[in-house]
Amino acid sequence: MRKDKESLFEGSEELNKLINALHAKSWVAILGPRMAGKTSLAWAGANAFAEKMKYKVIFVDLKNTETSRQATKKILGRLPKSILDTLPKYIAEISFSTGDI
Ligand SMILES: Nc1ncnc2c1ncn2[C@@H]1O[C@H](COP(=O)(O)OP(=O)(O)OP(=O)(O)O)[C@@H](O)[C@H]1O
Ligand SMILES: [Mg+2]
């Protein structure tokens, strides 16, 4: 979705609700009929939130994904190398903390 499409939602209740939910660290599901503008709204919200927080937006299409393994592969496949490089550090911390329990 092109960036100029964001202005279609500017100031709308849906966009404000979405941005507030992202700030609250909530998971958000955007539901609606085909071609209703769900993906456009998701992009507009994600871009506005990312701009404010200095985050990057990563789009992962999980259509036709059946297992969590497939989903993980797709998600990892979309991450930039700079983030992949920091993952071993987090994984090391996870195994350390479970070892503690
Ligand atoms: N707020 C809006 N005003 C006008 N047109 C819009 C708006 N939002 C989206 N559109 C247009 O409507 C079409 C469908 O938008 P989009 O792909 O976001 O919908 P969708 O709900 O994700 O569709 P699908 O169900 O196929 O995934 C696109 O051509 C898009 O440019
Ligand atoms: Mg869509």
Coordinates of C-alpha atoms and ligand atoms in Angstrom, one line a residue:
M1 CA 0.0 0.0 0.0
R2 CA 1.5 3.4 -1.0
K3 CA 2.3 5.9 1.7
D4 CA 0.0 8.6 0.3
K5 CA -3.0 6.2 1.0
E6 CA -2.4 6.9 4.7
S7 CA -4.1 10.3 4.4
L8 CA -7.3 8.4 3.6
F9 CA -7.5 7.5 7.3
E10 CA -6.1 10.6 8.8
G11 CA -7.9 11.6 12.0
S12 CA -10.4 8.7 11.6
E13 CA -11.7 6.9 14.6
E14 CA -10.4 3.6 13.3
L15 CA -6.9 4.9 12.8
N16 CA -6.8 6.6 16.3
K17 CA -8.1 3.4 17.9
L18 CA -5.5 1.3 16.2
I19 CA -2.6 3.7 17.1
N20 CA -3.8 3.8 20.7
A21 CA -3.9 0.0 20.9
L22 CA -0.3 -0.2 19.5
H23 CA 0.9 2.2 22.2
A24 CA -0.8 0.0 24.7
K25 CA 1.2 -2.9 23.3
S26 CA -2.1 -4.7 22.4
W27 CA -2.5 -7.3 19.7
V28 CA -4.9 -5.9 17.1
A29 CA -7.1 -7.9 14.7
I30 CA -8.7 -5.8 11.9
L31 CA -11.7 -7.7 10.7
G32 CA -14.1 -6.8 7.8
P33 CA -15.4 -7.8 4.4
R34 CA -13.1 -8.3 1.4
M35 CA -11.7 -5.1 0.0
A36 CA -13.0 -3.0 2.9
G37 CA -9.6 -1.4 3.5
K38 CA -8.2 -3.7 6.3
T39 CA -4.6 -3.9 4.9
S40 CA -4.6 -0.1 4.1
L41 CA -5.7 0.7 7.7
A42 CA -3.0 -1.7 9.1
W43 CA -0.3 0.1 7.0
A44 CA -1.6 3.5 8.0
G45 CA -1.6 2.6 11.7
A46 CA 1.7 0.8 11.6
N47 CA 3.5 3.6 9.7
A48 CA 2.1 6.3 11.9
F49 CA 3.1 4.4 15.1
A50 CA 6.5 3.5 13.7
E51 CA 7.3 7.1 12.7
K52 CA 6.5 8.3 16.2
M53 CA 8.5 5.5 17.9
K54 CA 11.3 5.4 15.4
Y55 CA 10.4 1.7 14.6
K56 CA 10.5 -0.1 11.3
V57 CA 7.4 -1.8 9.9
I58 CA 7.7 -5.4 8.7
F59 CA 4.9 -6.9 6.7
V60 CA 4.5 -10.7 6.9
D61 CA 1.8 -12.3 4.8
L62 CA 0.8 -15.5 6.7
K63 CA -1.9 -16.4 4.2
N64 CA -1.7 -20.2 3.4
T65 CA 0.5 -20.7 6.5
E66 CA -0.6 -23.9 8.4
T67 CA 1.9 -24.6 11.1
S68 CA 3.7 -22.4 13.6
R69 CA 7.0 -23.7 12.1
Q70 CA 6.0 -22.2 8.7
A71 CA 4.9 -19.0 10.4
T72 CA 8.2 -18.7 12.2
K73 CA 10.1 -19.3 9.0
K74 CA 8.2 -16.6 7.2
I75 CA 8.6 -14.1 10.1
L76 CA 12.3 -14.8 10.4
G77 CA 12.6 -14.5 6.6
R78 CA 11.3 -11.0 6.7
L79 CA 13.5 -9.7 9.5
P80 CA 16.4 -7.5 8.5
K81 CA 19.9 -8.9 9.1
S82 CA 20.6 -6.4 11.8
I83 CA 17.8 -7.8 13.9
L84 CA 18.6 -11.4 13.1
D85 CA 22.1 -10.7 14.4
T86 CA 20.8 -9.7 17.8
L87 CA 18.6 -12.8 18.1
P88 CA 21.2 -15.2 19.6
K89 CA 21.6 -12.8 22.5
Y90 CA 17.9 -13.0 23.3
I91 CA 17.8 -16.8 22.8
A92 CA 20.8 -17.1 25.2
E93 CA 18.9 -15.0 27.8
I94 CA 15.8 -17.2 27.4
S95 CA 17.7 -20.5 28.0
F96 CA 19.4 -18.9 31.0
S97 CA 16.2 -17.9 32.6
T98 CA 14.4 -21.2 32.1
G99 CA 17.5 -22.9 33.5
D100 CA 17.0 -20.8 36.6
I101 CA 13.5 -22.1 37.1
Ligands
LIG1 N1 -10.2 4.7 3.4 C1 -10.2 4.4 2.1 N2 -10.9 5.2 1.2 C2 -10.9 4.9 -0.1 N3 -10.4 3.8 -0.6 C3 -9.8 3.0 0.2 C4 -9.6 3.2 1.6 N4 -9.0 2.2 2.1 C5 -8.7 1.4 1.1 N5 -9.1 1.8 -0.1 C6 -8.9 1.1 -1.4 O1 -9.8 0.0 -1.3 C7 -9.1 -1.1 -1.9 C8 -9.0 -2.3 -0.9 O2 -8.1 -1.9 0.2 P1 -7.4 -3.0 1.0 O3 -6.5 -3.9 0.1 O4 -6.7 -2.3 2.1 O5 -8.6 -3.9 1.6 P2 -8.6 -5.3 2.3 O6 -9.7 -5.2 3.3 O7 -7.2 -5.5 2.9 O8 -8.8 -6.3 1.2 P3 -8.7 -7.9 1.2 O9 -9.9 -8.4 1.8 O10 -8.6 -8.2 -0.3 O11 -7.4 -8.2 1.9 C9 -7.8 -0.6 -2.4 O12 -7.8 -0.3 -3.7 C10 -7.5 0.6 -1.5 O13 -6.7 1.6 -2.2
MG2 MG -5.9 -7.2 2.8

